[in-house]
Short mmCIF file of C-alpha atoms and ligand atoms in Angstrom, two decimals:
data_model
loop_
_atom_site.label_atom_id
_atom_site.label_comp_id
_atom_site.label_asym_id
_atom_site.label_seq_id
_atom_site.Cartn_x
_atom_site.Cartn_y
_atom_site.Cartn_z
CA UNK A 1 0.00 0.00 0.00
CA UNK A 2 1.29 3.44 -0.56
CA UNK A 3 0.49 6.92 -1.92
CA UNK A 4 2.03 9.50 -3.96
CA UNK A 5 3.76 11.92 -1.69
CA UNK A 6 5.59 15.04 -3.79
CA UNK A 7 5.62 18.31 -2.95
CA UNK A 8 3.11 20.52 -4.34
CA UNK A 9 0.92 17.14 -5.82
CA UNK A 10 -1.43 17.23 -2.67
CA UNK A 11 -3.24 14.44 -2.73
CA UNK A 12 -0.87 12.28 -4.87
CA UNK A 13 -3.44 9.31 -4.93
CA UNK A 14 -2.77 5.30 -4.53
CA UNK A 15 0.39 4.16 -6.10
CA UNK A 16 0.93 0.62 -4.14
CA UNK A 17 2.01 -1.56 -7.45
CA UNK A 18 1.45 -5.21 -7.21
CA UNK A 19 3.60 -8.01 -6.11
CA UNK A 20 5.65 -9.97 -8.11
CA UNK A 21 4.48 -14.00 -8.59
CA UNK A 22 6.81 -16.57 -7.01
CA UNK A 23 8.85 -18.73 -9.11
CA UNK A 24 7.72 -22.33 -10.39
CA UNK A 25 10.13 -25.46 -9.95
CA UNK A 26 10.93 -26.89 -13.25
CA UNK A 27 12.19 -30.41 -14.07
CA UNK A 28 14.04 -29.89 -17.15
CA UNK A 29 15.30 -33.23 -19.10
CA UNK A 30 18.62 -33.36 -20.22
CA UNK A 31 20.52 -35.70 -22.51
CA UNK A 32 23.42 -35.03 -21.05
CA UNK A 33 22.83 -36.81 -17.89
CA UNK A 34 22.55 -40.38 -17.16
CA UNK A 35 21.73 -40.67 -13.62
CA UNK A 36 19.62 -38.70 -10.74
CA UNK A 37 22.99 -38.15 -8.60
CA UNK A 38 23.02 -34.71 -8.67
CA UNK A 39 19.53 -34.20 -6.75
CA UNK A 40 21.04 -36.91 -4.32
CA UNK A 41 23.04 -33.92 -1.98
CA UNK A 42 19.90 -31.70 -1.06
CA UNK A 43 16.62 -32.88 -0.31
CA UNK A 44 14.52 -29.01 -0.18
CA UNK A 45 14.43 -27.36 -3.02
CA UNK A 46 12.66 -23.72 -3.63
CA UNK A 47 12.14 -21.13 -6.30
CA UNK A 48 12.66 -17.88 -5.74
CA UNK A 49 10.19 -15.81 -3.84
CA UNK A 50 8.20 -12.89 -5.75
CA UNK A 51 8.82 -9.41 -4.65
CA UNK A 52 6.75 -7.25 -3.22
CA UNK A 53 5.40 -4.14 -5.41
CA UNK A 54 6.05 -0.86 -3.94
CA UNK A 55 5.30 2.42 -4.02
CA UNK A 56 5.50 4.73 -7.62
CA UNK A 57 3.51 2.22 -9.11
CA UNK A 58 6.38 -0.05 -9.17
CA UNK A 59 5.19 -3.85 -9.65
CA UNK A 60 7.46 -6.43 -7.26
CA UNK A 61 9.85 -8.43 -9.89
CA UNK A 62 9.04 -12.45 -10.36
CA UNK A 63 10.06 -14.63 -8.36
CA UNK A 64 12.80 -16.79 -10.32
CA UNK A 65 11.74 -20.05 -11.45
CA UNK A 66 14.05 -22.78 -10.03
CA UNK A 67 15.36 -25.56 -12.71
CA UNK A 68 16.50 -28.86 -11.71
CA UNK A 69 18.06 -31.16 -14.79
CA UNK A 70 16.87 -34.75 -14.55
CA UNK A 71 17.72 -37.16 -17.14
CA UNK A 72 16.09 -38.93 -20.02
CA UNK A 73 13.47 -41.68 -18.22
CA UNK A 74 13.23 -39.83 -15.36
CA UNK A 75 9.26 -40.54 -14.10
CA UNK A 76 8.04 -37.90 -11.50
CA UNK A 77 5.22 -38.38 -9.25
CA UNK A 78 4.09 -36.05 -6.62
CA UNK A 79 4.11 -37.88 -3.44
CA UNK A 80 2.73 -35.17 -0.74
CA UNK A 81 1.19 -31.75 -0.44
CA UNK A 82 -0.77 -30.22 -3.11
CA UNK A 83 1.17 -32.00 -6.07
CA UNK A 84 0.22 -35.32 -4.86
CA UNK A 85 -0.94 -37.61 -7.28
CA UNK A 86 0.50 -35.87 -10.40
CA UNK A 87 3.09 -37.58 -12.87
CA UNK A 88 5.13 -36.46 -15.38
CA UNK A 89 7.54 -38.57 -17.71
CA UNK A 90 10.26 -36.68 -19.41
CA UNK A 91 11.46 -38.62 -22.08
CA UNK A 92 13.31 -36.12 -24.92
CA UNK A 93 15.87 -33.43 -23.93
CA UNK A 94 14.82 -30.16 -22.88
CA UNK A 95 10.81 -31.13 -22.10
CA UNK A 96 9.95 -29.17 -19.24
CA UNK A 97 7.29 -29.76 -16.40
CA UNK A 98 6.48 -27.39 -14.23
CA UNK A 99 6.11 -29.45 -11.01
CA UNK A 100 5.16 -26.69 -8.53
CA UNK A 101 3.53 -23.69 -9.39
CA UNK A 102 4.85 -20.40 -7.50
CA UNK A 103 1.71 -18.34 -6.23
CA UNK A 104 0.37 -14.96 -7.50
CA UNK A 105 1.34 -12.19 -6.47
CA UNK A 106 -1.19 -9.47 -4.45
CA UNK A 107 -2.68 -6.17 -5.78
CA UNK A 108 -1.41 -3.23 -4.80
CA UNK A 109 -3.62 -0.44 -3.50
CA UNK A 110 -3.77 1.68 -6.94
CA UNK A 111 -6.40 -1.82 -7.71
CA UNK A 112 -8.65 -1.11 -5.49
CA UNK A 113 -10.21 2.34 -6.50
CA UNK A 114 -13.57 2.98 -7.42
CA UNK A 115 -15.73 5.71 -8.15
CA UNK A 116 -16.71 5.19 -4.30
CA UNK A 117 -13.35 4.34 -3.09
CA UNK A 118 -10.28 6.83 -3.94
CA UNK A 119 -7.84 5.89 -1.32
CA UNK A 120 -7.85 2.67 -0.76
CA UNK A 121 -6.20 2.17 2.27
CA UNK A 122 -5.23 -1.69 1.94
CA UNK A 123 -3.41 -3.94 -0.68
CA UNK A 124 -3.64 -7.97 -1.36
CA UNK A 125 -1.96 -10.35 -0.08
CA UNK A 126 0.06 -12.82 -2.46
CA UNK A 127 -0.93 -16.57 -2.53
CA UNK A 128 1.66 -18.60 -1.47
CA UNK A 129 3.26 -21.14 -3.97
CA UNK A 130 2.65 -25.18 -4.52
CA UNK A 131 4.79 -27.06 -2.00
CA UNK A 132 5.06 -30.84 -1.69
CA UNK A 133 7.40 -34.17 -2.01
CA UNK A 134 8.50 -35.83 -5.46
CA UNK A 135 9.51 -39.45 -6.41
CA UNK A 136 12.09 -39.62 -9.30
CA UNK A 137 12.51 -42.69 -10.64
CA UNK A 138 14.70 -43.34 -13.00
CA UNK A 139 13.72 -46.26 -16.04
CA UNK A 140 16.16 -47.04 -18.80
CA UNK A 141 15.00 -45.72 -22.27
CA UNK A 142 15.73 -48.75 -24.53
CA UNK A 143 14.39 -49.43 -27.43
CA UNK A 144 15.11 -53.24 -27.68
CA UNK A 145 15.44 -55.50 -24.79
CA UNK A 146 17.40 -59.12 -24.59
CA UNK A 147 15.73 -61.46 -22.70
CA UNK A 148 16.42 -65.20 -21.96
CA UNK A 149 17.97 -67.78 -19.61
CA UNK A 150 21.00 -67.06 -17.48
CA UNK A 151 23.90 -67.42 -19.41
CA UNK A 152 22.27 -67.49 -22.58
CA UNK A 153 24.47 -65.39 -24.24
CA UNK A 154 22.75 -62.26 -23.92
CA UNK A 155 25.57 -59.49 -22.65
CA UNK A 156 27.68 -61.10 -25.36
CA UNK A 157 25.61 -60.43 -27.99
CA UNK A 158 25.04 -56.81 -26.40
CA UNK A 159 28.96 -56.68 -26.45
CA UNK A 160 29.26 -57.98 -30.08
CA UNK A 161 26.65 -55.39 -31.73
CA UNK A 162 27.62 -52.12 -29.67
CA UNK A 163 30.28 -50.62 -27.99
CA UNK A 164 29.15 -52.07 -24.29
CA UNK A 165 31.07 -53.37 -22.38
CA UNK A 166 29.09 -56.02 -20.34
CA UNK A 167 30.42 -58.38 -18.03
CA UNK A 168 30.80 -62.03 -19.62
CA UNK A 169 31.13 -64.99 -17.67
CA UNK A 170 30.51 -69.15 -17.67
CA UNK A 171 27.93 -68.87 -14.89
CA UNK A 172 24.51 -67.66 -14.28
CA UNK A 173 24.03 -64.31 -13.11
CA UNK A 174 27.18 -62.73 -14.48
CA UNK A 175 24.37 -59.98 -15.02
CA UNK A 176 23.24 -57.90 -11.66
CA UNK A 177 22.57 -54.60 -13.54
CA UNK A 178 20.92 -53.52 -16.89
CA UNK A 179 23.12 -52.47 -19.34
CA UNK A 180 22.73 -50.29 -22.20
CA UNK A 181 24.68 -50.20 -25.76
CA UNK A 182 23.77 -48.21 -29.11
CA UNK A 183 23.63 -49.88 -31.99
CA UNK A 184 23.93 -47.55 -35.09
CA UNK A 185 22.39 -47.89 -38.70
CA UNK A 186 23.00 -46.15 -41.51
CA UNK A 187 19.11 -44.96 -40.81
CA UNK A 188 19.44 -44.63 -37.40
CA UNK A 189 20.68 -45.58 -33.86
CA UNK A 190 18.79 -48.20 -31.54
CA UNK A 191 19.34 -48.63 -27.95
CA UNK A 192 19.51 -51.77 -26.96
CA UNK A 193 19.16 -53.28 -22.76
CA UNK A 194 20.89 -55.97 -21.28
CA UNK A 195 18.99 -57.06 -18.52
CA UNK A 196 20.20 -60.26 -15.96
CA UNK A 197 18.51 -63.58 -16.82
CA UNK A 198 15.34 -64.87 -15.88
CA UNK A 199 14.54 -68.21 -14.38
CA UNK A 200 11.38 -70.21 -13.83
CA UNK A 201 9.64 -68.24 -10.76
CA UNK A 202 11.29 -64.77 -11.73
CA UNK A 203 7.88 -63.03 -11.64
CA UNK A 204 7.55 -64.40 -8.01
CA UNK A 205 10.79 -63.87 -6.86
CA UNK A 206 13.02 -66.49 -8.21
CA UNK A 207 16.93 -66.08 -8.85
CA UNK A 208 17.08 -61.88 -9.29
CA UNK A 209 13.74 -61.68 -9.43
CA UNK A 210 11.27 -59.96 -12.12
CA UNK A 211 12.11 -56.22 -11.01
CA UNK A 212 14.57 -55.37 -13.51
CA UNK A 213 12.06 -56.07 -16.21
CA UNK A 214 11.03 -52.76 -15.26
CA UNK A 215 13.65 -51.17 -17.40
CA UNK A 216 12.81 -52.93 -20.71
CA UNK A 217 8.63 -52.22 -20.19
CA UNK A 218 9.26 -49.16 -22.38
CA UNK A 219 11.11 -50.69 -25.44
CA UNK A 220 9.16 -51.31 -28.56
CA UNK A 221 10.97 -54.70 -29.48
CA UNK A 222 12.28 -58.00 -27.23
CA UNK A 223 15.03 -60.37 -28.86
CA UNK A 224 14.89 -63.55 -27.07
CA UNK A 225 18.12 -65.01 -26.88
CA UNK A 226 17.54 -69.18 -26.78
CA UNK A 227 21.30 -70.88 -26.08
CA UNK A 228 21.39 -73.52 -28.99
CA UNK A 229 23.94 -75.73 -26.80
CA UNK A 230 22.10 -75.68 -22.84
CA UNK A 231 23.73 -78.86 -22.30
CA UNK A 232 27.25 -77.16 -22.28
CA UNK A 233 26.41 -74.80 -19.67
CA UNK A 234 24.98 -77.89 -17.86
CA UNK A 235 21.93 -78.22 -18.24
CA UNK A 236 20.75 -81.92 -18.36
CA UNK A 237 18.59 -83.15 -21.50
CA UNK A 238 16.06 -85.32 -19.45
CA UNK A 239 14.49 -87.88 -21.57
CA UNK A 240 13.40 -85.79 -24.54
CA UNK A 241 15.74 -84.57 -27.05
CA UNK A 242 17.80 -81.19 -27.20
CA UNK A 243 15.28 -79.95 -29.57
CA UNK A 244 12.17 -80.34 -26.83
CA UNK A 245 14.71 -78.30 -24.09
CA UNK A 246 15.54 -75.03 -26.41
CA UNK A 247 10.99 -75.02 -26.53
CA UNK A 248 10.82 -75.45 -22.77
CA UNK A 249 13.56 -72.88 -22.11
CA UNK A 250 11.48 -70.41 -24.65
CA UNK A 251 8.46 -71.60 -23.32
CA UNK A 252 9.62 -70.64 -19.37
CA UNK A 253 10.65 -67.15 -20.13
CA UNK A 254 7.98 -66.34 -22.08
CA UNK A 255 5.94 -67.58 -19.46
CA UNK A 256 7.47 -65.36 -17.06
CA UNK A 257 7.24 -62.20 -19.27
CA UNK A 258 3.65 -62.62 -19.81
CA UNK A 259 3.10 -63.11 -15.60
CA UNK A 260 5.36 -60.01 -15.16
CA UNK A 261 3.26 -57.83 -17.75
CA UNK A 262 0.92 -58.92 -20.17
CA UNK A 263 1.64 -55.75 -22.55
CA UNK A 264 5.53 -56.78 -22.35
CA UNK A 265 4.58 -60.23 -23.37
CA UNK A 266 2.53 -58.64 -26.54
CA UNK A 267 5.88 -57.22 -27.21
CA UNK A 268 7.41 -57.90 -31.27
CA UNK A 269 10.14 -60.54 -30.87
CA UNK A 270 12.98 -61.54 -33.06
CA UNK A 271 14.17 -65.17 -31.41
CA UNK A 272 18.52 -65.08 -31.58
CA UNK A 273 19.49 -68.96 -31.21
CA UNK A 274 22.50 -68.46 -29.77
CA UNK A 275 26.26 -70.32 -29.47
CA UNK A 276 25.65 -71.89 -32.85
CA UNK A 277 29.76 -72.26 -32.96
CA UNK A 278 28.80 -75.09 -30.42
CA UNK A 279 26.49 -77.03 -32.38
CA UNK A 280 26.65 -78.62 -36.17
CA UNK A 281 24.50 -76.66 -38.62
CA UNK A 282 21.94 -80.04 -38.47
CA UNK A 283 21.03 -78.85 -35.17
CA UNK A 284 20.83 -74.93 -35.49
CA UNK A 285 18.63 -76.04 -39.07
CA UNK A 286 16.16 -78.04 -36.89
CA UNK A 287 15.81 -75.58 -34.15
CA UNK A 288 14.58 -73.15 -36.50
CA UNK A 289 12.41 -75.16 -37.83
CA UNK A 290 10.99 -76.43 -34.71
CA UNK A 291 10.46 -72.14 -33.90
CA UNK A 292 9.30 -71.24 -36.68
CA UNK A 293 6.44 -73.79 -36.56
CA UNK A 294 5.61 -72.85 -32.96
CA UNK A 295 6.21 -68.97 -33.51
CA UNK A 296 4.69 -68.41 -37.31
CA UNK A 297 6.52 -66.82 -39.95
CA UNK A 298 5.57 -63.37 -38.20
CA UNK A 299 8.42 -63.79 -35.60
CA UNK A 300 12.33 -63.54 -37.21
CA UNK A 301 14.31 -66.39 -35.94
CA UNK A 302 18.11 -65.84 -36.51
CA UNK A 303 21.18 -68.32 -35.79
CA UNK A 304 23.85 -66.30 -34.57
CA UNK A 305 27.65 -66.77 -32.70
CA UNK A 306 29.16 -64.26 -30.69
CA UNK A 307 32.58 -65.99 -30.95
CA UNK A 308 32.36 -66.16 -34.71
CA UNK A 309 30.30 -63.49 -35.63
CA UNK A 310 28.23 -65.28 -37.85
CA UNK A 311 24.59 -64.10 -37.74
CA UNK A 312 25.04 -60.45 -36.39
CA UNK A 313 25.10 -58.49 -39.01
CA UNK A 314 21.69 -60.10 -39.86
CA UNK A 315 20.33 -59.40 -36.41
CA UNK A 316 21.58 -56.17 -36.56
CA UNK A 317 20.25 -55.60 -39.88
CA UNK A 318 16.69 -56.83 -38.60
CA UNK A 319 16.92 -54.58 -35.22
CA UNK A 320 17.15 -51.28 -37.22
CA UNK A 321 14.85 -52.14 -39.59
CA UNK A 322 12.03 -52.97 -36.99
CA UNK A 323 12.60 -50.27 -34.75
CA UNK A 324 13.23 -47.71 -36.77
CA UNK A 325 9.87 -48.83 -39.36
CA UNK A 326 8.16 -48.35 -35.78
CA UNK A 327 9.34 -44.98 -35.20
CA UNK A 328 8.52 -43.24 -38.66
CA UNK A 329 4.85 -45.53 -38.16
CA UNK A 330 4.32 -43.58 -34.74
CA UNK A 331 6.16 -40.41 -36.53
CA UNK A 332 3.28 -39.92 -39.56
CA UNK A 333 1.36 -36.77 -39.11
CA UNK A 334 1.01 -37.02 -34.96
CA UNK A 335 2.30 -33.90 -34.43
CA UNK A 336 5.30 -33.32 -31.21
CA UNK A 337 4.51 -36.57 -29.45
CA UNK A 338 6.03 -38.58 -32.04
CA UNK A 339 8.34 -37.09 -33.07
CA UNK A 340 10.16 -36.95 -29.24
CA UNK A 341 9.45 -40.91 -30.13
CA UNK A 342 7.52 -41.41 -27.51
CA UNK A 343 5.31 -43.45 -29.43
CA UNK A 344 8.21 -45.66 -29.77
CA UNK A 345 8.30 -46.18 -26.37
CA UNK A 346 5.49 -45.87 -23.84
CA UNK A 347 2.73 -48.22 -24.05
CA UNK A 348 0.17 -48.18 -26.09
CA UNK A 349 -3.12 -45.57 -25.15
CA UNK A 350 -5.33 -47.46 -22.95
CA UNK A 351 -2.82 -50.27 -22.41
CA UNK A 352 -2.22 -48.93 -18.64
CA UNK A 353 -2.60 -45.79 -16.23
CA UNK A 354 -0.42 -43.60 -18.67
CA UNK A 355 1.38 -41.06 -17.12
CA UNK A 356 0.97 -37.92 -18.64
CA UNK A 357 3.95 -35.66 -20.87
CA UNK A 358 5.50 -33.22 -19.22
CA UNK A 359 4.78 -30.74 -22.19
CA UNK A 360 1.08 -31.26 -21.89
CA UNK A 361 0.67 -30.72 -17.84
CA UNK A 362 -1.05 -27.77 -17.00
CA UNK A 363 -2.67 -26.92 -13.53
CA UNK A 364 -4.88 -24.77 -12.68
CA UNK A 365 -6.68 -24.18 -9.47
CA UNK A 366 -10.43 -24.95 -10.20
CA UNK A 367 -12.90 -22.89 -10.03
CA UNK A 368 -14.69 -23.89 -7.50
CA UNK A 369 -17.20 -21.05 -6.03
CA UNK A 370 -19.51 -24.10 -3.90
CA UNK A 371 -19.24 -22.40 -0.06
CA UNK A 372 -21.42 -23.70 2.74
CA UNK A 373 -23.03 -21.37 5.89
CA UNK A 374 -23.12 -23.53 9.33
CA UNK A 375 -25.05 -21.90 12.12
CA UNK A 376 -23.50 -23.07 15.12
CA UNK A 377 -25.13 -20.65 18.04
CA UNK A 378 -27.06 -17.35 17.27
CA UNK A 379 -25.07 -14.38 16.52
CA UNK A 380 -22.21 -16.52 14.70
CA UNK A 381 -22.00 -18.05 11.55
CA UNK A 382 -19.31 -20.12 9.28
CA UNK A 383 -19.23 -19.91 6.10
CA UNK A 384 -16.60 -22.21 4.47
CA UNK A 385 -15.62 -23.08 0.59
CA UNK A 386 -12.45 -22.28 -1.62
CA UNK A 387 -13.56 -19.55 -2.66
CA UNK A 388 -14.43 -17.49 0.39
CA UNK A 389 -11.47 -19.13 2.08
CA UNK A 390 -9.05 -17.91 -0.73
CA UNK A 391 -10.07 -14.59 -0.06
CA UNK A 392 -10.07 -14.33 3.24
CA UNK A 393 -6.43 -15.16 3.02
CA UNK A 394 -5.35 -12.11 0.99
CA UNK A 395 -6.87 -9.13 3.39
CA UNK A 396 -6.17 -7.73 6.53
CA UNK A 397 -9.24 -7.72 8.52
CA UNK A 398 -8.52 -5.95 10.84
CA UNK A 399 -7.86 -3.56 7.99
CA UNK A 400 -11.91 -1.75 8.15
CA UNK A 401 -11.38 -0.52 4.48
CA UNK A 402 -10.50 -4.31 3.44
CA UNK A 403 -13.41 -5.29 5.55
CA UNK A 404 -15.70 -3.34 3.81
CA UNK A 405 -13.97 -5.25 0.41
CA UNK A 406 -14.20 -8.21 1.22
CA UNK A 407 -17.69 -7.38 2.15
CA UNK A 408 -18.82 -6.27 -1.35
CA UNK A 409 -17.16 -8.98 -2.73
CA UNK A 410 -19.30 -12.03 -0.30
CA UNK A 411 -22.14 -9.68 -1.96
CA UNK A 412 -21.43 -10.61 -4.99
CA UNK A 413 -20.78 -14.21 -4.48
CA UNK A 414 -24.34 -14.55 -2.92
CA UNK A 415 -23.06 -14.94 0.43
CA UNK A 416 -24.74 -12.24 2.02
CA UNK A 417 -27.72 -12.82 0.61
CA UNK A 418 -27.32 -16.65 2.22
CA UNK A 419 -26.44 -15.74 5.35
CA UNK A 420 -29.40 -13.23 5.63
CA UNK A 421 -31.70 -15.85 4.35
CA UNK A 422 -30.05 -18.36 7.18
CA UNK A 423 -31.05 -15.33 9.91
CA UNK A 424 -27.87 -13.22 10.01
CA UNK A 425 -28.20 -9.51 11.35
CA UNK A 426 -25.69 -6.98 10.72
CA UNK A 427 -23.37 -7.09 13.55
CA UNK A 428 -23.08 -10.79 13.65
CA UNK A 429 -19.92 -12.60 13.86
CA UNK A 430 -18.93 -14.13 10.65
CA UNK A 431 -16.00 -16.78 10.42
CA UNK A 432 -14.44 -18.34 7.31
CA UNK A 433 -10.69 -20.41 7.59
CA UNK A 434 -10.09 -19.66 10.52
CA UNK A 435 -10.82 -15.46 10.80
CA UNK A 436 -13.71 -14.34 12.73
CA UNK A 437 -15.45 -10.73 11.98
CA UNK A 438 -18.01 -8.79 12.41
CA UNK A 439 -20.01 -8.22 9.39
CA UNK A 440 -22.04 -4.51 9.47
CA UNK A 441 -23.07 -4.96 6.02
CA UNK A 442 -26.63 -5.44 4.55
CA UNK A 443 -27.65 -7.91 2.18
CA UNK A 444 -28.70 -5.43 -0.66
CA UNK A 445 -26.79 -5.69 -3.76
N1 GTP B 501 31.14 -70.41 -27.83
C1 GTP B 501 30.32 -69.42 -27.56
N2 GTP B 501 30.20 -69.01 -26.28
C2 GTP B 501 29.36 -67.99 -26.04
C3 GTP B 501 28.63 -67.35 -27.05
N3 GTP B 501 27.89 -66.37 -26.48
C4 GTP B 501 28.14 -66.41 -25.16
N4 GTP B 501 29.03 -67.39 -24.88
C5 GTP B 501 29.54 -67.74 -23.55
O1 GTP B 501 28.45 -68.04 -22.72
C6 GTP B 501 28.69 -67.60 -21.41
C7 GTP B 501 27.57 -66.70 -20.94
O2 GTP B 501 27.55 -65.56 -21.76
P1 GTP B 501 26.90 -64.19 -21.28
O3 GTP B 501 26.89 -63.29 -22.46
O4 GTP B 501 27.53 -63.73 -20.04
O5 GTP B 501 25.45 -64.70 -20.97
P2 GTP B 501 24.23 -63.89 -20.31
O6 GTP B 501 23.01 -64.36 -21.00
O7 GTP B 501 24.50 -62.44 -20.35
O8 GTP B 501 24.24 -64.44 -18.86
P3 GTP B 501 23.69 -63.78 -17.49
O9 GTP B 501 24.12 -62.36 -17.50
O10 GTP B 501 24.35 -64.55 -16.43
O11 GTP B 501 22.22 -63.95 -17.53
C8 GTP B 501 30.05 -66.92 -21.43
O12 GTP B 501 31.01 -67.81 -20.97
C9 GTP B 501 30.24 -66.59 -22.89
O13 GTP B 501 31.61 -66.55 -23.25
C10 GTP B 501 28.79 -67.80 -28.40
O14 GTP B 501 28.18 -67.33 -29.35
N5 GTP B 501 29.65 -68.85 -28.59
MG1 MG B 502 24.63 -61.10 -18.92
#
């Protein structure tokens, strides 16, 4: 609040300007980044406050928005306070979502004039900002995943088509942690995820467990990776013949996949029989033959060696191709979402709670202008609602010019009139969040 004071300008008039808003906080994604260590130190972040508008007319600067950099498949849900229950997914570099809005700022005095009302002698309050607690969580953006046994052979095919460098060993579990490589076209680049191996009872806790399949829920493609020589890694062939194990051992992880998540299990494959260095050509021949009559001729089924080589251009070949015919499928005509690829990614619409894009949050308090009057004794009444509440908050009342403000504006929201139809008399005692007044005014609008 504040007036123009100059000499010889009697009377200078209202020139409170109005506050400045607070900042909002900002996840920004950035390629750059692989991990969500650098939010690990501090645990309170805040924009910057608005400033208040002063005298002159002059309006309070903006508070400045605060950014945080998160990277790529970073999924944000708000955990506490008024954010809770929102997500955002930032996916491309540089989406933005504004995660906590900073509040408006108040009016200043020179706002509040009227015909009736020259000097007004009180200003607005600001609303304060959005506060509450976020959950990163970090999920791998892949585009393919490898899936299959332990010790299938599935890090050193990773190793073989990109520049990973995986872990490679003659045991199960060589694999704790996904890993990612890039393979790279001449069309394109694919990402592909090496995640640990899966066993019967993954889904329900077996071996590592099902939890990593987490990472490749986004990807668009799965290879499974079938080891064409399981008895060399010593695996027993029980009665039937080798050809019946490799089906089991396809059978079992797909089994798992489809208990884990049924949309992962709808998932493209391309089937990679494995080690074929190990075998004679007689057996590779009738393992695809035995796939390809369980799988249709839908599914590519590729014999491939990571110690010779042989078979990975072709899977590479086949990787790009699918993927990247996905992408420019998702790409036609949709407009931004596509072509950040998300379409490439994230699960079909429908498929499951989707969370939303970061570039298409918005939110705004409603509108809500609902209020209800309680009577509790005679000679008080309590009126509550969002509305009323909210502007309660931003006057002084013990402010009588703001009283009388505040007054016209419960006229105007009906208020009045409901309280006088409930048997308020001027003079009562009015409370709403929290304040409690006396209210001189009449009804009449
Ligand atoms: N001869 C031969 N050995 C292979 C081939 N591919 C993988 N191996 C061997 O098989 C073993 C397991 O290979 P990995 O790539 O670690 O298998 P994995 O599927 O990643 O295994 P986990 O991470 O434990 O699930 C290692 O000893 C590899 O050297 C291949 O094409 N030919
Ligand atoms: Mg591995």
């Amino acid at each position: 609040m504040s007036f123009r004071r100059e000499a010889h300008v009697p009377r200078g008039g209202p020139d409170g300007g109005d506050g400045g808003r607070g900042g909002d906080v900002v996840l920004v994604c950035d390629a750059s980044l692989r991990d969500l260590r650098a939010l690990r130190r501090r645990t309170h972040y805040r924009a910057g406050a608005g400033v208040a508008g002063h005298g002159a007319l002059r309006h309070g600067a903006n508070g400045e928005p605060l950014m945080l950099a998160v990277p790529p498949g970073t999924q944000v849900t708000g955990s506490a306070g008024e954010i809770e229950g929102r997500k955002w997914d930032l996916v491309a570099d540089g989406q933005q979502a504004v995660v906590a809005r900073g509040g408006v700022g108040g009016r200043g005095n020179k706002r509040f004039t009227s015909p009736k009302r020259q000097a007004p002698h009180f200003a607005e309050r600001g609303v304060p900002g959005e506060h509450g607690e976020l959950q990163l969580e970090l999920k791998l953006l892949a585009d393919v995943g490898l899936v299959g046994l332990p010790n299938a052979g599935k890090s050193s095919l990773l190793a073989r088509l990109t520049r990973a460098t995986p872990k490679v060993a003659a045991y199960p579990f060589t694999t704790l942690e996904p890993n990612l490589g890039v393979l790279s076209g001449e069309a394109g680049q694919v990402v592909l995820a090496d995640i640990p191996g899966l066993i019967e009872g993954a889904s329900s806790g077996a071996g590592l467990g099902d939890e990593f399949l987490a990472h490749i829920e986004r990807t668009s493609l799965l290879v499974h990776v079938v080891d064409l020589a399981p008895e060399l890694s010593g695996e027993p062939i029980q009665g039937g013949s080798v050809g019946e194990l490799l089906q089991s051992n396809y059978a079992l992880i797909e089994r798992e996949l489809a208990l884990h998540d049924d949309r992962l299990a709808q998932l493209p494959r391309v089937i990679a029989l494995s080690k074929s260095d190990l075998v004679d050509v007689i057996r590779a021949q009738q393992a695809v033959a035995d796939f390809s009559a369980l799988v249709g001729p839908d599914v590519p089924i590729l014999v491939t060696s990571s110690a010779t080589g042989a078979g990975l251009g072709a899977l590479a070949v086949e990787l790009l191709a699918q993927v990247l015919a996905a992408d420019t499928a998702t790409a036609g005509g949709q407009g931004p979402e596509a072509s950040l690829r998300i379409g490439a990614t994230s699960p079909p619409a429908g498929a499951r709670e989707e969370p939303m894009l970061a570039d298409h949050m918005l939110f705004r308090p409603g509108i809500e202008s609902g209020y209800e009057i309680e009577h509790p004794r005679a000679g008080v009444f309590c009126v509550s609602g969002p509305t009323v509440e909210r502007l309660i908050e931003r006057f002084d009342l013990e402010n009588v010019e703001a009283v009388s403000y505040v007054e016209t504006r419960l006229r105007r929201l009906g208020v009045l009139g409901a309280l006088r139809a409930k048997g308020f008399e001027p003079g009562d005692e009015v409370r709403i969040g929290g304040d409690a007044f006396a209210l001189f005014a009449s009804a009449k609008s």
